[in-house]
Amino acid sequence: MRNKIFQKTETGLVPQKIILPVLDGLSAAIFIIDGNRKITFVNKSGRKNFGPNLVDLDFVQVIRNPDCLKAIDKVIHGKKSLQLEIGVQGTILTTYKVNISRLGAKSIPENLKAKNSDNWRAIISLEDISPIREALTMRSDFVANVSHELRSPLTAISGFIETLKGSAKDDHEAREKFLIIMEEQSQRMVRLIDDLLSLSKVQASEHLLPKNSVDLIAIIKQTIATLSPLAAAENVKINLEIAENIEAMVKGERDQLLQVFLNLVENAIKYGGDGNQVDVVLSAKAKAPGIAGPAFMVEIIDQGIGIPREHLPRLTERFYRVDTGRSRQKGGTGLGLAIVKHIVARHRGRLQIKNNDDRGASFSVFLSQ
Ligand SMILES: Nc1ncnc2c1ncn2[C@@H]1O[C@H](COP(=O)(O)OP(=O)(O)OP(=O)(O)O)[C@@H](O)[C@H]1O
Ligand SMILES: [Mg+2]
């Protein structure tokens, strides 16, 4: 059996050539070590992720993790195999699922120098499970966030029901006031559920490229028309600038693109500040970040408080808000930009968010021409 799988070389036992393509095809990093923990073989993923020249080194030079080294020791001296999960801090924290299995029958007694062992070896596989861990954390964070977001309006509503049944039973004025608040809170829950449903719908269709040809100018004009009552209420002027002689047909889904611009212009109105102006600018670009070929750029610029730089990278995460109190008070669910991000991704476009140096923020959507 041994002769079929391994061959002896100057550096120790290595797998036969015939199984190398299999080992090199695995996404996990595979190492074979001898009883001194010396590496005798590394597959392609191992070389790519941990360095090109690892053969002959002590395995400790690959992963300096005490739990992992202890587990290797146990396999050297008795255990047939061990599995564990370890976190390795590089520029980012990576979580590996580690499997250490003794190859061949014998373990080495603790009191015997490993060097004396006859062809002792173990196979170690390191599988990067950070994306799975991250997805699990995100899922539980998401459930916690949704529960929290639903809980606050529900608590308010049930509080007012109690009051209406009790002390405010015959107080007509209080009843009217409480009913208005209860209505607002239930509308907030409806909005939250609508946004969650539209987010999950967008995510489900993200891999399907839209096929229809749609008119970006018409979509932008409809956005502005829909939001003009809100703009009037907030005393904000919307200024539309469209580059001359431009025809802006793109491959897209009309309702989704409308939602993108509704969310962005609504934010610009909400966070842009009373009495200020919001500019919506459409232009054609020969080049755009992350897009092959020419693109259309729709920029939404406000003159509000802007967004401190440290918040920019996380702004499109679900429920992320710069100022939670202010956003809630404005009726926000914190899902608007997450929806925008996923729709733009589905259209293979790009979203760029900038904090303007002088005042306000600008959100640019790039779509392939
Ligand atoms: N133009 C802007 N100027 C300043 N801050 C902004 C702007 N747009 C978004 N933000 C910040 O980003 C956060 C996330 O925006 P997002 O649109 O996702 O949520 P929201 O507006 O709070 O709720 P909604 O789901 O109703 O849109 C906001 O809460 C706000 O703090
Ligand atoms: Mg919003």
Tab-separated table of C-alpha atoms and ligand atoms in Angstrom:
chain	number	residue	atom	x	y	z
A	1	MET	CA	0.000	0.000	0.000
A	2	ARG	CA	2.722	2.399	1.073
A	3	ASN	CA	4.692	1.797	-2.077
A	4	LYS	CA	1.692	2.558	-4.193
A	5	ILE	CA	0.982	5.950	-2.661
A	6	PHE	CA	4.431	7.165	-1.637
A	7	GLN	CA	7.870	7.199	-3.037
A	8	LYS	CA	11.115	7.800	-1.226
A	9	THR	CA	13.107	10.860	-2.283
A	10	GLU	CA	16.065	12.740	-0.806
A	11	THR	CA	13.682	14.965	1.164
A	12	GLY	CA	11.662	12.066	2.548
A	13	LEU	CA	8.444	10.375	1.565
A	14	VAL	CA	6.357	12.173	-1.053
A	15	PRO	CA	3.189	11.096	-2.862
A	16	GLN	CA	3.577	9.214	-6.132
A	17	LYS	CA	3.415	11.397	-9.235
A	18	ILE	CA	0.148	9.837	-10.260
A	19	ILE	CA	-1.781	11.289	-7.310
A	20	LEU	CA	-0.186	14.760	-7.432
A	21	PRO	CA	-2.882	16.220	-9.711
A	22	VAL	CA	-5.492	15.121	-7.188
A	23	LEU	CA	-3.664	16.726	-4.257
A	24	ASP	CA	-2.905	19.856	-6.279
A	25	GLY	CA	-6.534	20.125	-7.308
A	26	LEU	CA	-7.753	20.395	-3.706
A	27	SER	CA	-8.570	23.819	-2.348
A	28	ALA	CA	-7.272	22.805	1.081
A	29	ALA	CA	-3.546	23.124	1.812
A	30	ILE	CA	-2.042	19.651	2.237
A	31	PHE	CA	1.225	18.969	4.048
A	32	ILE	CA	3.001	15.717	4.728
A	33	ILE	CA	5.321	15.777	7.728
A	34	ASP	CA	7.673	13.270	9.268
A	35	GLY	CA	8.038	12.373	12.939
A	36	ASN	CA	10.220	15.442	13.483
A	37	ARG	CA	7.440	17.662	12.115
A	38	LYS	CA	9.657	18.254	9.083
A	39	ILE	CA	7.651	18.987	5.948
A	40	THR	CA	8.314	16.503	3.140
A	41	PHE	CA	5.515	17.535	0.785
A	42	VAL	CA	3.231	20.541	0.148
A	43	ASN	CA	0.445	20.671	-2.420
A	44	LYS	CA	-0.251	23.608	-4.748
A	45	SER	CA	-2.736	25.349	-2.430
A	46	GLY	CA	-0.226	25.082	0.428
A	47	ARG	CA	2.525	26.637	-1.695
A	48	LYS	CA	0.205	29.398	-2.853
A	49	ASN	CA	-1.090	30.292	0.598
A	50	PHE	CA	1.924	29.677	2.807
A	51	GLY	CA	4.962	30.166	0.573
A	52	PRO	CA	6.831	28.404	-2.218
A	53	ASN	CA	9.767	26.826	-0.345
A	54	LEU	CA	8.431	24.955	2.643
A	55	VAL	CA	9.862	21.489	2.121
A	56	ASP	CA	12.430	20.607	4.835
A	57	LEU	CA	11.119	23.300	7.207
A	58	ASP	CA	9.587	22.529	10.585
A	59	PHE	CA	5.778	22.772	10.325
A	60	VAL	CA	5.889	25.352	13.143
A	61	GLN	CA	7.212	27.790	10.548
A	62	VAL	CA	3.950	27.480	8.617
A	63	ILE	CA	1.474	27.785	11.487
A	64	ARG	CA	2.659	29.040	14.831
A	65	ASN	CA	-0.436	28.014	16.712
A	66	PRO	CA	0.030	26.237	20.074
A	67	ASP	CA	-3.210	24.193	19.777
A	68	CYS	CA	-2.242	22.973	16.339
A	69	LEU	CA	1.278	22.032	17.464
A	70	LYS	CA	-0.095	20.220	20.509
A	71	ALA	CA	-2.450	18.252	18.264
A	72	ILE	CA	0.411	17.280	15.953
A	73	ASP	CA	2.346	16.096	18.979
A	74	LYS	CA	-0.575	13.930	20.064
A	75	VAL	CA	-0.780	12.347	16.611
A	76	ILE	CA	2.956	11.707	16.609
A	77	HIS	CA	2.720	9.945	19.953
A	78	GLY	CA	-0.528	8.028	19.813
A	79	LYS	CA	-3.731	9.445	18.335
A	80	LYS	CA	-4.663	8.177	14.893
A	81	SER	CA	-6.140	11.496	13.835
A	82	LEU	CA	-7.333	14.820	15.243
A	83	GLN	CA	-9.501	17.676	13.975
A	84	LEU	CA	-9.557	21.193	15.290
A	85	GLU	CA	-10.351	24.763	14.314
A	86	ILE	CA	-7.758	27.475	14.712
A	87	GLY	CA	-7.637	31.212	14.121
A	88	VAL	CA	-4.499	32.591	12.490
A	89	GLN	CA	-3.919	36.329	12.647
A	90	GLY	CA	-2.232	37.693	9.544
A	91	THR	CA	-3.316	40.959	7.945
A	92	ILE	CA	-6.790	39.565	8.622
A	93	LEU	CA	-7.938	36.772	10.919
A	94	THR	CA	-8.299	33.477	9.046
A	95	THR	CA	-10.091	30.470	10.488
A	96	TYR	CA	-8.776	27.046	9.435
A	97	LYS	CA	-10.265	23.640	9.891
A	98	VAL	CA	-7.263	21.434	10.538
A	99	ASN	CA	-7.189	17.695	10.079
A	100	ILE	CA	-4.123	15.731	11.156
A	101	SER	CA	-4.031	12.034	10.293
A	102	ARG	CA	-1.267	9.548	10.891
A	103	LEU	CA	-0.328	7.650	7.753
A	104	GLY	CA	0.741	4.097	8.487
A	105	ALA	CA	0.121	2.076	11.587
A	106	LYS	CA	2.606	3.001	14.276
A	107	SER	CA	2.772	5.928	16.636
A	108	ILE	CA	6.062	6.884	18.250
A	109	PRO	CA	6.380	6.262	22.008
A	110	GLU	CA	6.890	9.552	23.890
A	111	ASN	CA	10.290	8.496	25.178
A	112	LEU	CA	11.621	7.569	21.752
A	113	LYS	CA	13.322	10.141	19.621
A	114	ALA	CA	11.144	10.734	16.595
A	115	LYS	CA	14.227	10.671	14.405
A	116	ASN	CA	14.567	6.971	15.034
A	117	SER	CA	11.174	6.257	13.628
A	118	ASP	CA	10.984	4.315	10.445
A	119	ASN	CA	9.257	6.380	7.808
A	120	TRP	CA	6.741	7.867	10.195
A	121	ARG	CA	4.483	10.432	8.536
A	122	ALA	CA	1.225	12.319	8.916
A	123	ILE	CA	-0.918	14.257	6.519
A	124	ILE	CA	-2.171	17.668	7.586
A	125	SER	CA	-4.904	19.491	5.733
A	126	LEU	CA	-5.726	23.146	6.345
A	127	GLU	CA	-9.033	24.335	5.002
A	128	ASP	CA	-9.868	28.043	5.113
A	129	ILE	CA	-13.377	28.160	6.569
A	130	SER	CA	-13.427	31.922	7.231
A	131	PRO	CA	-16.202	32.548	4.648
A	132	ILE	CA	-18.420	29.910	6.304
A	133	ARG	CA	-17.743	31.308	9.778
A	134	GLU	CA	-18.402	34.823	8.513
A	135	ALA	CA	-21.682	33.758	6.878
A	136	LEU	CA	-22.817	32.122	10.111
A	137	THR	CA	-21.942	35.208	12.144
A	138	MET	CA	-23.684	37.429	9.608
A	139	ARG	CA	-26.775	35.270	9.739
A	140	SER	CA	-27.048	35.390	13.505
A	141	ASP	CA	-26.272	39.148	13.518
A	142	PHE	CA	-28.994	39.576	10.928
A	143	VAL	CA	-31.594	37.714	12.958
A	144	ALA	CA	-30.592	39.703	16.047
A	145	ASN	CA	-30.865	42.968	14.097
A	146	VAL	CA	-34.259	42.163	12.599
A	147	SER	CA	-35.626	41.144	15.991
A	148	HIS	CA	-34.299	44.321	17.534
A	149	GLU	CA	-35.735	46.510	14.752
A	150	LEU	CA	-39.160	44.892	15.088
A	151	ARG	CA	-39.105	44.895	18.824
A	152	SER	CA	-38.870	48.663	19.334
A	153	PRO	CA	-42.047	49.583	17.388
A	154	LEU	CA	-43.868	46.574	18.847
A	155	THR	CA	-42.926	47.580	22.390
A	156	ALA	CA	-44.148	51.116	21.677
A	157	ILE	CA	-47.449	49.871	20.243
A	158	SER	CA	-48.164	47.466	23.086
A	159	GLY	CA	-47.252	50.178	25.606
A	160	PHE	CA	-49.812	52.520	24.084
A	161	ILE	CA	-52.462	49.787	23.970
A	162	GLU	CA	-51.968	49.320	27.725
A	163	THR	CA	-52.292	53.063	28.319
A	164	LEU	CA	-55.393	53.287	26.125
A	165	LYS	CA	-56.999	50.461	28.036
A	166	GLY	CA	-56.080	52.026	31.351
A	167	SER	CA	-55.303	55.610	32.334
A	168	ALA	CA	-56.071	57.199	28.932
A	169	LYS	CA	-59.330	55.325	28.459
A	170	ASP	CA	-61.556	58.372	28.514
A	171	ASP	CA	-58.987	60.955	27.481
A	172	HIS	CA	-60.003	61.817	23.932
A	173	GLU	CA	-57.003	64.057	23.242
A	174	ALA	CA	-54.456	61.510	24.459
A	175	ARG	CA	-56.186	58.771	22.492
A	176	GLU	CA	-55.878	60.715	19.222
A	177	LYS	CA	-52.184	61.389	19.912
A	178	PHE	CA	-51.406	57.780	20.791
A	179	LEU	CA	-53.262	56.427	17.783
A	180	ILE	CA	-51.129	58.586	15.479
A	181	ILE	CA	-47.934	57.262	17.076
A	182	MET	CA	-49.217	53.686	16.885
A	183	GLU	CA	-49.989	54.187	13.210
A	184	GLU	CA	-46.464	55.515	12.580
A	185	GLN	CA	-44.909	52.590	14.419
A	186	SER	CA	-46.934	50.003	12.546
A	187	GLN	CA	-46.043	51.695	9.255
A	188	ARG	CA	-42.414	51.429	10.294
A	189	MET	CA	-42.809	47.676	10.754
A	190	VAL	CA	-44.512	47.346	7.375
A	191	ARG	CA	-41.654	49.308	5.762
A	192	LEU	CA	-39.101	47.099	7.451
A	193	ILE	CA	-40.794	43.931	6.223
A	194	ASP	CA	-41.196	45.353	2.693
A	195	ASP	CA	-37.492	46.252	2.629
A	196	LEU	CA	-36.478	42.819	3.926
A	197	LEU	CA	-38.579	41.129	1.270
A	198	SER	CA	-37.207	43.287	-1.501
A	199	LEU	CA	-33.660	42.679	-0.274
A	200	SER	CA	-34.125	38.928	-0.306
A	201	LYS	CA	-35.762	39.076	-3.750
A	202	VAL	CA	-32.834	41.072	-5.144
A	203	GLN	CA	-30.307	38.706	-3.590
A	204	ALA	CA	-32.099	35.714	-5.067
A	205	SER	CA	-31.928	37.218	-8.586
A	206	GLU	CA	-28.397	38.579	-8.250
A	207	HIS	CA	-26.850	35.958	-10.538
A	208	LEU	CA	-29.333	36.664	-13.352
A	209	LEU	CA	-28.222	39.474	-15.636
A	210	PRO	CA	-31.141	41.721	-16.638
A	211	LYS	CA	-31.960	41.406	-20.343
A	212	ASN	CA	-34.316	44.334	-21.016
A	213	SER	CA	-33.208	47.613	-22.450
A	214	VAL	CA	-34.389	50.476	-20.237
A	215	ASP	CA	-34.222	54.252	-20.445
A	216	LEU	CA	-32.143	55.672	-17.603
A	217	ILE	CA	-33.349	59.244	-18.223
A	218	ALA	CA	-37.000	58.213	-17.848
A	219	ILE	CA	-36.164	56.334	-14.639
A	220	ILE	CA	-34.355	59.320	-13.150
A	221	LYS	CA	-37.188	61.685	-14.095
A	222	GLN	CA	-39.731	59.356	-12.513
A	223	THR	CA	-37.609	59.163	-9.350
A	224	ILE	CA	-37.600	62.929	-9.037
A	225	ALA	CA	-41.328	63.198	-9.733
A	226	THR	CA	-42.111	60.557	-7.104
A	227	LEU	CA	-39.959	62.248	-4.487
A	228	SER	CA	-40.982	65.851	-5.178
A	229	PRO	CA	-43.624	65.886	-2.393
A	230	LEU	CA	-40.972	64.706	0.114
A	231	ALA	CA	-38.511	67.282	-1.237
A	232	ALA	CA	-41.139	70.006	-0.859
A	233	ALA	CA	-41.903	68.889	2.687
A	234	GLU	CA	-38.205	68.979	3.573
A	235	ASN	CA	-37.733	72.271	1.745
A	236	VAL	CA	-35.149	70.756	-0.584
A	237	LYS	CA	-34.701	71.692	-4.247
A	238	ILE	CA	-33.802	68.879	-6.659
A	239	ASN	CA	-31.689	69.990	-9.594
A	240	LEU	CA	-31.429	67.603	-12.560
A	241	GLU	CA	-28.540	67.886	-14.997
A	242	ILE	CA	-28.398	65.648	-18.041
A	243	ALA	CA	-25.435	65.851	-20.407
A	244	GLU	CA	-26.447	67.265	-23.789
A	245	ASN	CA	-27.567	64.959	-26.598
A	246	ILE	CA	-27.281	61.934	-24.417
A	247	GLU	CA	-29.365	58.850	-24.930
A	248	ALA	CA	-29.061	56.559	-21.981
A	249	MET	CA	-30.341	53.079	-22.707
A	250	VAL	CA	-28.963	50.370	-20.429
A	251	LYS	CA	-29.550	46.678	-19.870
A	252	GLY	CA	-31.540	46.633	-16.699
A	253	GLU	CA	-34.649	45.921	-14.729
A	254	ARG	CA	-36.710	49.070	-14.618
A	255	ASP	CA	-38.310	48.622	-11.191
A	256	GLN	CA	-35.024	47.712	-9.563
A	257	LEU	CA	-33.150	50.672	-11.048
A	258	LEU	CA	-36.018	52.929	-10.003
A	259	GLN	CA	-35.587	51.615	-6.482
A	260	VAL	CA	-31.847	52.388	-6.576
A	261	PHE	CA	-32.432	56.036	-7.460
A	262	LEU	CA	-35.442	56.385	-5.143
A	263	ASN	CA	-33.319	55.169	-2.213
A	264	LEU	CA	-30.345	57.382	-3.061
A	265	VAL	CA	-32.324	60.550	-3.786
A	266	GLU	CA	-34.506	59.950	-0.727
A	267	ASN	CA	-31.359	59.717	1.414
A	268	ALA	CA	-29.989	62.898	-0.170
A	269	ILE	CA	-33.244	64.690	0.700
A	270	LYS	CA	-33.459	63.198	4.212
A	271	TYR	CA	-29.835	63.742	5.176
A	272	GLY	CA	-29.158	66.719	2.889
A	273	GLY	CA	-30.518	69.321	5.239
A	274	ASP	CA	-33.405	71.744	5.236
A	275	GLY	CA	-33.290	74.411	2.526
A	276	ASN	CA	-30.433	72.805	0.637
A	277	GLN	CA	-30.146	71.539	-2.920
A	278	VAL	CA	-29.752	67.990	-4.217
A	279	ASP	CA	-28.065	67.594	-7.592
A	280	VAL	CA	-28.756	64.610	-9.818
A	281	VAL	CA	-26.277	64.497	-12.679
A	282	LEU	CA	-26.276	62.051	-15.584
A	283	SER	CA	-23.216	61.814	-17.829
A	284	ALA	CA	-21.484	59.357	-20.137
A	285	LYS	CA	-17.990	58.150	-19.273
A	286	ALA	CA	-15.502	56.457	-21.568
A	287	LYS	CA	-14.133	54.582	-18.558
A	288	ALA	CA	-15.535	53.710	-15.158
A	289	PRO	CA	-14.107	51.916	-12.135
A	290	GLY	CA	-14.544	48.145	-12.399
A	291	ILE	CA	-16.511	48.286	-15.672
A	292	ALA	CA	-15.168	47.147	-19.012
A	293	GLY	CA	-15.978	49.720	-21.694
A	294	PRO	CA	-17.982	52.949	-21.547
A	295	ALA	CA	-20.549	53.591	-18.843
A	296	PHE	CA	-23.235	55.991	-17.683
A	297	MET	CA	-22.696	57.747	-14.403
A	298	VAL	CA	-25.529	59.016	-12.239
A	299	GLU	CA	-24.301	61.184	-9.410
A	300	ILE	CA	-26.500	62.230	-6.496
A	301	ILE	CA	-24.906	65.062	-4.583
A	302	ASP	CA	-26.240	66.649	-1.441
A	303	GLN	CA	-25.088	69.499	0.776
A	304	GLY	CA	-25.856	67.935	4.125
A	305	ILE	CA	-23.793	66.734	7.042
A	306	GLY	CA	-21.792	64.281	4.918
A	307	ILE	CA	-20.524	60.918	6.097
A	308	PRO	CA	-17.394	60.669	8.247
A	309	ARG	CA	-14.751	58.708	6.352
A	310	GLU	CA	-14.550	55.843	8.848
A	311	HIS	CA	-18.187	54.921	8.152
A	312	LEU	CA	-17.840	54.715	4.354
A	313	PRO	CA	-16.682	51.078	4.068
A	314	ARG	CA	-19.601	49.737	6.146
A	315	LEU	CA	-22.360	52.023	4.904
A	316	THR	CA	-23.960	49.481	2.571
A	317	GLU	CA	-24.192	46.766	5.259
A	318	ARG	CA	-27.705	45.846	6.308
A	319	PHE	CA	-28.910	47.995	9.236
A	320	TYR	CA	-25.713	50.041	9.337
A	321	ARG	CA	-26.430	53.653	10.216
A	322	VAL	CA	-24.095	56.537	10.936
A	323	ASP	CA	-26.475	58.094	13.416
A	324	THR	CA	-29.027	55.517	14.529
A	325	GLY	CA	-31.245	57.989	16.375
A	326	ARG	CA	-31.403	60.409	13.473
A	327	SER	CA	-32.078	57.676	10.908
A	328	ARG	CA	-34.873	56.118	13.017
A	329	GLN	CA	-36.384	59.501	13.676
A	330	LYS	CA	-36.489	59.989	9.895
A	331	GLY	CA	-38.300	56.665	9.583
A	332	GLY	CA	-35.291	54.797	8.147
A	333	THR	CA	-34.907	51.044	8.325
A	334	GLY	CA	-31.173	51.048	7.540
A	335	LEU	CA	-31.722	48.726	4.585
A	336	GLY	CA	-31.886	51.271	1.747
A	337	LEU	CA	-28.209	51.214	0.785
A	338	ALA	CA	-27.938	47.428	1.175
A	339	ILE	CA	-30.733	47.105	-1.402
A	340	VAL	CA	-28.941	49.615	-3.666
A	341	LYS	CA	-25.686	47.669	-3.415
A	342	HIS	CA	-27.291	44.355	-4.388
A	343	ILE	CA	-29.278	45.820	-7.294
A	344	VAL	CA	-26.193	47.563	-8.666
A	345	ALA	CA	-24.224	44.314	-8.282
A	346	ARG	CA	-26.942	42.434	-10.161
A	347	HIS	CA	-26.554	44.955	-13.012
A	348	ARG	CA	-22.776	44.400	-12.894
A	349	GLY	CA	-22.450	48.098	-12.148
A	350	ARG	CA	-20.537	50.014	-9.490
A	351	LEU	CA	-21.554	52.163	-6.556
A	352	GLN	CA	-19.131	54.809	-5.352
A	353	ILE	CA	-19.680	56.768	-2.152
A	354	LYS	CA	-17.719	59.902	-1.384
A	355	ASN	CA	-17.710	62.390	1.393
A	356	ASN	CA	-17.418	65.793	-0.261
A	357	ASP	CA	-14.575	67.878	1.085
A	358	ASP	CA	-16.580	71.044	1.399
A	359	ARG	CA	-20.034	69.771	2.346
A	360	GLY	CA	-22.328	66.784	1.965
A	361	ALA	CA	-21.966	63.388	0.350
A	362	SER	CA	-22.127	62.080	-3.199
A	363	PHE	CA	-23.317	58.685	-4.346
A	364	SER	CA	-22.426	57.643	-7.905
A	365	VAL	CA	-23.907	54.726	-9.782
A	366	PHE	CA	-22.024	53.467	-12.842
A	367	LEU	CA	-23.859	51.273	-15.344
A	368	SER	CA	-22.449	49.714	-18.477
A	369	GLN	CA	-23.524	51.482	-21.718
B	1	LIG	N1	-26.741	61.358	1.741
B	1	LIG	C1	-26.393	60.988	2.961
B	1	LIG	N2	-25.806	61.871	3.811
B	1	LIG	C2	-25.437	61.493	5.065
B	1	LIG	N3	-25.621	60.238	5.567
B	1	LIG	C3	-26.215	59.334	4.770
B	1	LIG	C4	-26.622	59.648	3.438
B	1	LIG	N4	-27.159	58.542	2.892
B	1	LIG	C5	-27.085	57.581	3.844
B	1	LIG	N5	-26.539	58.052	4.970
B	1	LIG	C6	-26.265	57.291	6.210
B	1	LIG	O1	-26.237	55.926	5.862
B	1	LIG	C7	-27.154	55.177	6.659
B	1	LIG	C8	-27.707	54.027	5.843
B	1	LIG	O2	-28.542	54.506	4.816
B	1	LIG	P1	-29.747	53.611	4.322
B	1	LIG	O3	-30.399	54.303	3.190
B	1	LIG	O4	-29.220	52.251	4.127
B	1	LIG	O5	-30.697	53.553	5.596
B	1	LIG	P2	-31.755	54.603	6.133
B	1	LIG	O6	-31.837	55.794	5.247
B	1	LIG	O7	-31.422	54.830	7.569
B	1	LIG	O8	-33.086	53.782	6.068
B	1	LIG	P3	-33.938	53.365	4.761
B	1	LIG	O9	-33.898	51.873	4.778
B	1	LIG	O10	-35.303	53.875	5.043
B	1	LIG	O11	-33.288	53.945	3.572
B	1	LIG	C9	-28.190	56.196	7.092
B	1	LIG	O12	-28.806	55.811	8.293
B	1	LIG	C10	-27.362	57.449	7.262
B	1	LIG	O13	-26.742	57.430	8.525
B	2	MG	MG	-32.224	55.407	3.134
